[in-house]
Amino acid sequence: MSTNTTTNAPPSGGADFRDVVTAHTPFRTGRLVLWAIIAIVVIDFVWIVANNENFGWPVVAQYFFDPTVISGLYVSLGLTVIAMILGVALGLIIAIMRMSNDRLAKGFASLFIWFFRGTPLLVQLIFWYNMSTLFPQLSISVPFGPSLISWDTNAVITPMTAAIVGLALNEAAYMAEIIRGGLLSVDRGQAETAEAFGMTKGRALWRIIIPQAMRSIVPPTGNQLISMIKATSLVSVIAMADLLYSVQSIYNRTFEIVPMLLVAVIWYLLITSVLNIGQSYIEAYYGRSERRNGATAKPAAAAAAEEASH
């Protein structure tokens, strides 16, 4: 009498294969302890700050929605939007000039980026604000000839004008390099293919190159937007009534320096937090093609591996 029994003999070498269905992630005690320690430290710090009367939390709550503070907040947001729009537009032009084969355009773009990236933004703002010291009159004239029309510099270069010009030109220099890097990340064959289909260089740039480059341009542009929100605080030195200048005007009257600075800090944190969320959604939007390509590649790789196993 014979019985047919099948036994799963272990493979040569003594290896013991186990059923992956019953596998589970081991419990990591060390990580749990580390998280507990961090949580205790953070909670203790928050408790100390919240119960420290020197921070003046009642004053923070009193002035958080003060009309002067809100007015300064609107100025900071307005400066950010205008400076970023102008900076991105000028940066795109400068980037294209930098990548062109024309030596004059390329030289001008390189000089522009060198100057505005190489000097502090605060110095640039003060320079624009004091433009009347160098040029009391701004005029349009015939070269080496008579003046056609002129304006008083102080009437043209107001604190608002100086802030917009200074922030926009400085941002344009940084955005030019960001955009240039994004354009260079697109394969050269894309432009050559577009030209082979009869597209002009300008049309290929707007329809083919720039949309693909956005995946590389958007993340650093979001960082620049967040930096611009904080950079607007520098315009307070030229008497521009932004958020920081507004809280300074209040604590110069009430002498509540720390609470008023906390008002500005909290507003800056709220704005940058909202911008971080928006940036993550935009990055996800422009990263759809990579996710689709990855999802398509996984089944193909699995099929190839299965075929190789047979």
CSV table of C-alpha atoms in Angstrom, one decimal:
chain,number,residue,atom,x,y,z
A,1,MET,CA,0.0,0.0,0.0
A,2,SER,CA,1.4,3.2,-1.0
A,3,THR,CA,0.3,6.7,-0.3
A,4,ASN,CA,1.1,9.7,-2.4
A,5,THR,CA,2.1,12.5,-0.1
A,6,THR,CA,3.6,15.7,-1.3
A,7,THR,CA,6.1,17.5,0.9
A,8,ASN,CA,7.6,20.9,0.4
A,9,ALA,CA,11.2,20.3,0.7
A,10,PRO,CA,13.3,23.3,1.7
A,11,PRO,CA,15.4,24.6,-1.2
A,12,SER,CA,19.1,23.9,-1.2
A,13,GLY,CA,21.2,26.0,1.0
A,14,GLY,CA,18.9,25.8,4.0
A,15,ALA,CA,16.7,28.7,3.0
A,16,ASP,CA,13.3,28.8,4.6
A,17,PHE,CA,10.6,30.5,2.6
A,18,ARG,CA,7.5,31.5,4.5
A,19,ASP,CA,4.1,32.5,3.5
A,20,VAL,CA,4.1,36.3,2.8
A,21,VAL,CA,0.3,36.4,3.6
A,22,THR,CA,1.1,36.2,7.3
A,23,ALA,CA,4.0,38.6,7.1
A,24,HIS,CA,3.7,41.9,9.0
A,25,THR,CA,5.7,44.9,9.8
A,26,PRO,CA,7.6,44.5,13.0
A,27,PHE,CA,6.7,46.8,15.9
A,28,ARG,CA,9.3,49.5,16.2
A,29,THR,CA,9.6,50.4,19.8
A,30,GLY,CA,12.5,52.8,19.4
A,31,ARG,CA,10.5,55.0,17.0
A,32,LEU,CA,7.5,55.1,19.3
A,33,VAL,CA,9.7,56.2,22.2
A,34,LEU,CA,11.3,58.8,20.1
A,35,TRP,CA,8.0,60.2,19.0
A,36,ALA,CA,6.7,60.2,22.6
A,37,ILE,CA,9.8,62.2,23.7
A,38,ILE,CA,9.4,64.7,20.9
A,39,ALA,CA,5.7,65.1,21.6
A,40,ILE,CA,6.4,65.8,25.3
A,41,VAL,CA,9.0,68.4,24.5
A,42,VAL,CA,6.8,70.2,22.0
A,43,ILE,CA,3.8,70.2,24.4
A,44,ASP,CA,5.9,71.5,27.2
A,45,PHE,CA,7.3,74.3,25.1
A,46,VAL,CA,3.9,75.3,23.9
A,47,TRP,CA,2.6,75.3,27.5
A,48,ILE,CA,5.5,77.5,28.6
A,49,VAL,CA,5.0,80.0,25.8
A,50,ALA,CA,1.2,80.1,26.2
A,51,ASN,CA,1.5,80.8,30.0
A,52,ASN,CA,4.3,83.4,29.7
A,53,GLU,CA,2.8,86.8,30.4
A,54,ASN,CA,5.8,88.5,28.8
A,55,PHE,CA,4.5,87.5,25.4
A,56,GLY,CA,1.4,89.7,25.9
A,57,TRP,CA,-1.1,87.4,24.3
A,58,PRO,CA,-4.1,89.6,25.3
A,59,VAL,CA,-2.4,92.5,23.4
A,60,VAL,CA,-1.8,90.1,20.4
A,61,ALA,CA,-5.6,89.2,20.4
A,62,GLN,CA,-6.5,92.9,20.8
A,63,TYR,CA,-4.5,94.2,17.8
A,64,PHE,CA,-4.6,91.1,15.5
A,65,PHE,CA,-7.5,92.5,13.5
A,66,ASP,CA,-6.8,96.1,14.1
A,67,PRO,CA,-7.6,98.3,11.0
A,68,THR,CA,-4.0,99.5,10.8
A,69,VAL,CA,-2.7,96.0,10.8
A,70,ILE,CA,-5.2,94.8,8.2
A,71,SER,CA,-4.4,97.8,6.0
A,72,GLY,CA,-0.7,96.9,6.2
A,73,LEU,CA,-1.5,93.3,5.4
A,74,TYR,CA,-3.4,94.4,2.2
A,75,VAL,CA,-0.4,96.5,1.2
A,76,SER,CA,2.0,93.5,1.7
A,77,LEU,CA,-0.3,91.2,-0.3
A,78,GLY,CA,-0.7,93.7,-3.1
A,79,LEU,CA,3.0,94.3,-3.3
A,80,THR,CA,3.6,90.6,-3.5
A,81,VAL,CA,1.1,90.0,-6.3
A,82,ILE,CA,2.3,92.9,-8.4
A,83,ALA,CA,6.0,92.3,-7.9
A,84,MET,CA,5.6,88.5,-8.7
A,85,ILE,CA,3.6,89.2,-11.9
A,86,LEU,CA,6.2,91.7,-13.1
A,87,GLY,CA,9.1,89.6,-11.9
A,88,VAL,CA,7.8,86.4,-13.7
A,89,ALA,CA,7.1,88.4,-16.9
A,90,LEU,CA,10.5,90.1,-16.9
A,91,GLY,CA,12.2,86.9,-15.8
A,92,LEU,CA,10.8,85.0,-18.8
A,93,ILE,CA,12.1,87.7,-21.2
A,94,ILE,CA,15.5,87.8,-19.5
A,95,ALA,CA,15.7,84.0,-19.6
A,96,ILE,CA,14.9,83.8,-23.3
A,97,MET,CA,17.5,86.5,-23.9
A,98,ARG,CA,20.1,84.6,-21.9
A,99,MET,CA,19.5,81.5,-24.0
A,100,SER,CA,19.5,83.3,-27.3
A,101,ASN,CA,22.4,83.2,-29.8
A,102,ASP,CA,22.5,87.0,-30.0
A,103,ARG,CA,25.5,88.2,-28.1
A,104,LEU,CA,24.0,91.6,-27.3
A,105,ALA,CA,20.8,90.1,-25.8
A,106,LYS,CA,22.8,87.4,-24.0
A,107,GLY,CA,25.2,89.9,-22.6
A,108,PHE,CA,22.5,92.3,-21.4
A,109,ALA,CA,20.7,89.4,-19.7
A,110,SER,CA,23.8,88.2,-18.0
A,111,LEU,CA,24.6,91.7,-16.8
A,112,PHE,CA,21.1,92.2,-15.5
A,113,ILE,CA,21.2,88.9,-13.5
A,114,TRP,CA,24.7,89.6,-12.2
A,115,PHE,CA,23.8,93.0,-10.8
A,116,PHE,CA,20.4,92.4,-9.3
A,117,ARG,CA,21.3,89.0,-7.8
A,118,GLY,CA,24.7,90.3,-6.6
A,119,THR,CA,23.4,93.3,-4.6
A,120,PRO,CA,21.2,93.1,-1.4
A,121,LEU,CA,17.5,93.8,-2.0
A,122,LEU,CA,17.5,96.3,0.9
A,123,VAL,CA,20.2,98.4,-0.8
A,124,GLN,CA,18.3,98.3,-4.1
A,125,LEU,CA,15.1,99.6,-2.4
A,126,ILE,CA,17.0,102.4,-0.7
A,127,PHE,CA,18.7,103.3,-4.0
A,128,TRP,CA,15.4,103.5,-5.8
A,129,TYR,CA,13.8,105.5,-3.0
A,130,ASN,CA,16.7,108.1,-3.1
A,131,MET,CA,16.8,108.3,-6.9
A,132,SER,CA,16.1,112.1,-6.7
A,133,THR,CA,19.6,112.5,-5.2
A,134,LEU,CA,21.1,111.4,-8.5
A,135,PHE,CA,18.5,112.6,-10.9
A,136,PRO,CA,16.3,115.5,-9.6
A,137,GLN,CA,14.4,115.5,-12.9
A,138,LEU,CA,13.3,112.5,-15.1
A,139,SER,CA,13.0,113.5,-18.7
A,140,ILE,CA,12.5,112.1,-22.2
A,141,SER,CA,14.9,113.9,-24.6
A,142,VAL,CA,16.6,113.6,-27.9
A,143,PRO,CA,20.1,112.0,-27.4
A,144,PHE,CA,22.5,114.8,-26.9
A,145,GLY,CA,19.7,117.2,-27.7
A,146,PRO,CA,16.9,119.1,-26.0
A,147,SER,CA,14.5,117.6,-23.4
A,148,LEU,CA,11.0,116.9,-24.7
A,149,ILE,CA,9.2,116.3,-21.4
A,150,SER,CA,10.3,116.1,-17.8
A,151,TRP,CA,8.9,115.2,-14.4
A,152,ASP,CA,10.0,115.8,-10.8
A,153,THR,CA,11.7,112.6,-9.6
A,154,ASN,CA,10.1,112.8,-6.1
A,155,ALA,CA,6.7,113.0,-7.8
A,156,VAL,CA,7.4,109.8,-9.8
A,157,ILE,CA,9.4,107.7,-7.4
A,158,THR,CA,7.1,107.5,-4.4
A,159,PRO,CA,7.5,104.8,-1.7
A,160,MET,CA,5.0,102.7,-3.6
A,161,THR,CA,6.8,103.1,-6.9
A,162,ALA,CA,10.2,102.4,-5.3
A,163,ALA,CA,8.9,99.3,-3.6
A,164,ILE,CA,7.3,97.8,-6.8
A,165,VAL,CA,10.4,98.6,-9.0
A,166,GLY,CA,12.9,97.3,-6.4
A,167,LEU,CA,11.0,94.1,-5.6
A,168,ALA,CA,10.1,93.4,-9.3
A,169,LEU,CA,13.5,93.8,-10.7
A,170,ASN,CA,15.2,91.8,-8.0
A,171,GLU,CA,12.6,89.0,-8.5
A,172,ALA,CA,13.1,89.1,-12.3
A,173,ALA,CA,16.8,88.2,-11.9
A,174,TYR,CA,16.0,85.2,-9.8
A,175,MET,CA,13.0,84.1,-11.9
A,176,ALA,CA,15.2,84.4,-15.0
A,177,GLU,CA,17.5,81.7,-13.7
A,178,ILE,CA,14.6,79.5,-12.5
A,179,ILE,CA,12.9,79.7,-15.9
A,180,ARG,CA,16.1,79.1,-17.8
A,181,GLY,CA,16.8,76.0,-15.7
A,182,GLY,CA,13.3,74.8,-16.4
A,183,LEU,CA,13.6,75.3,-20.1
A,184,LEU,CA,17.0,73.5,-20.2
A,185,SER,CA,15.4,70.5,-18.5
A,186,VAL,CA,13.2,69.8,-21.5
A,187,ASP,CA,14.9,67.5,-24.0
A,188,ARG,CA,16.3,69.3,-27.0
A,189,GLY,CA,14.6,66.8,-29.3
A,190,GLN,CA,11.2,68.3,-28.4
A,191,ALA,CA,12.1,71.6,-30.0
A,192,GLU,CA,13.6,69.9,-33.0
A,193,THR,CA,10.5,67.8,-33.5
A,194,ALA,CA,8.3,70.8,-33.3
A,195,GLU,CA,10.4,72.6,-35.9
A,196,ALA,CA,10.3,69.5,-38.1
A,197,PHE,CA,6.5,69.8,-38.1
A,198,GLY,CA,6.7,73.4,-39.3
A,199,MET,CA,6.3,75.2,-36.0
A,200,THR,CA,8.1,78.5,-35.5
A,201,LYS,CA,10.5,78.8,-32.6
A,202,GLY,CA,8.1,81.1,-30.7
A,203,ARG,CA,5.2,78.8,-31.2
A,204,ALA,CA,7.2,75.7,-30.2
A,205,LEU,CA,8.3,77.6,-27.1
A,206,TRP,CA,4.8,78.5,-26.0
A,207,ARG,CA,3.0,75.3,-27.0
A,208,ILE,CA,5.7,72.6,-26.4
A,209,ILE,CA,8.7,73.7,-24.3
A,210,ILE,CA,7.1,75.9,-21.6
A,211,PRO,CA,4.3,73.5,-20.7
A,212,GLN,CA,6.8,70.7,-20.2
A,213,ALA,CA,9.2,73.0,-18.3
A,214,MET,CA,6.5,74.0,-15.8
A,215,ARG,CA,7.1,70.8,-13.7
A,216,SER,CA,10.6,72.2,-13.0
A,217,ILE,CA,9.6,75.8,-12.8
A,218,VAL,CA,6.6,75.7,-10.4
A,219,PRO,CA,8.3,74.4,-7.2
A,220,PRO,CA,11.0,77.0,-7.1
A,221,THR,CA,8.5,79.7,-8.2
A,222,GLY,CA,6.4,78.8,-5.2
A,223,ASN,CA,9.4,79.2,-3.0
A,224,GLN,CA,10.1,82.6,-4.5
A,225,LEU,CA,6.5,83.6,-3.8
A,226,ILE,CA,6.8,82.7,-0.2
A,227,SER,CA,10.1,84.5,0.0
A,228,MET,CA,8.5,87.6,-1.6
A,229,ILE,CA,5.8,87.7,1.1
A,230,LYS,CA,8.6,88.0,3.7
A,231,ALA,CA,10.8,90.3,1.5
A,232,THR,CA,8.0,92.9,1.5
A,233,SER,CA,8.9,93.6,5.1
A,234,LEU,CA,12.0,95.4,3.9
A,235,VAL,CA,9.9,98.2,2.3
A,236,SER,CA,9.3,99.4,5.9
A,237,VAL,CA,12.7,101.1,5.7
A,238,ILE,CA,11.4,103.4,3.0
A,239,ALA,CA,8.3,104.4,4.9
A,240,MET,CA,6.0,102.0,3.0
A,241,ALA,CA,3.0,101.2,5.1
A,242,ASP,CA,3.2,97.4,4.8
A,243,LEU,CA,2.4,94.9,7.6
A,244,LEU,CA,5.7,95.3,9.5
A,245,TYR,CA,5.6,99.1,9.2
A,246,SER,CA,2.0,99.1,10.5
A,247,VAL,CA,2.9,97.1,13.7
A,248,GLN,CA,5.9,99.3,14.2
A,249,SER,CA,3.8,102.4,14.1
A,250,ILE,CA,1.6,100.8,16.8
A,251,TYR,CA,4.3,99.7,19.2
A,252,ASN,CA,6.1,103.0,18.8
A,253,ARG,CA,2.9,104.5,20.4
A,254,THR,CA,2.1,101.7,22.9
A,255,PHE,CA,5.6,100.4,23.6
A,256,GLU,CA,4.2,96.8,23.3
A,257,ILE,CA,7.1,95.7,21.0
A,258,VAL,CA,7.0,91.9,21.5
A,259,PRO,CA,3.2,91.4,21.2
A,260,MET,CA,3.0,93.6,18.1
A,261,LEU,CA,5.9,91.7,16.4
A,262,LEU,CA,4.0,88.5,17.3
A,263,VAL,CA,1.0,89.9,15.4
A,264,ALA,CA,3.1,90.3,12.3
A,265,VAL,CA,4.8,86.9,12.7
A,266,ILE,CA,1.4,85.1,13.0
A,267,TRP,CA,0.0,86.8,9.9
A,268,TYR,CA,3.1,85.9,7.9
A,269,LEU,CA,2.9,82.3,9.1
A,270,LEU,CA,-0.8,82.1,8.1
A,271,ILE,CA,-0.2,83.5,4.6
A,272,THR,CA,2.8,81.2,3.9
A,273,SER,CA,0.9,78.2,5.2
A,274,VAL,CA,-1.9,78.9,2.7
A,275,LEU,CA,0.6,79.4,-0.1
A,276,ASN,CA,2.3,76.1,0.8
A,277,ILE,CA,-1.0,74.2,0.5
A,278,GLY,CA,-1.7,75.9,-2.9
A,279,GLN,CA,1.8,75.1,-4.1
A,280,SER,CA,1.4,71.4,-3.3
A,281,TYR,CA,-1.8,71.2,-5.3
A,282,ILE,CA,-0.2,73.0,-8.3
A,283,GLU,CA,2.8,70.6,-8.1
A,284,ALA,CA,0.4,67.7,-8.1
A,285,TYR,CA,-1.4,69.1,-11.1
A,286,TYR,CA,1.8,69.4,-13.2
A,287,GLY,CA,3.1,66.0,-11.9
A,288,ARG,CA,0.2,64.1,-13.4
A,289,SER,CA,2.1,62.9,-16.4
A,290,GLU,CA,4.9,61.4,-14.3
A,291,ARG,CA,2.3,59.5,-12.2
A,292,ARG,CA,0.6,58.2,-15.4
A,293,ASN,CA,3.9,57.1,-16.8
A,294,GLY,CA,4.9,55.4,-13.6
A,295,ALA,CA,1.5,53.6,-13.4
A,296,THR,CA,2.0,52.4,-17.0
A,297,ALA,CA,5.5,51.3,-16.4
A,298,LYS,CA,4.7,49.1,-13.4
A,299,PRO,CA,2.4,46.6,-15.3
A,300,ALA,CA,4.9,46.4,-18.1
A,301,ALA,CA,7.8,45.7,-15.7
A,302,ALA,CA,5.7,43.1,-13.9
A,303,ALA,CA,4.9,41.4,-17.2
A,304,ALA,CA,8.5,41.4,-18.2
A,305,ALA,CA,9.6,39.9,-14.9
A,306,GLU,CA,6.9,37.2,-15.1
A,307,GLU,CA,8.0,36.3,-18.7
A,308,ALA,CA,11.6,36.1,-17.6
A,309,SER,CA,10.7,33.8,-14.7
A,310,HIS,CA,9.2,31.3,-17.2
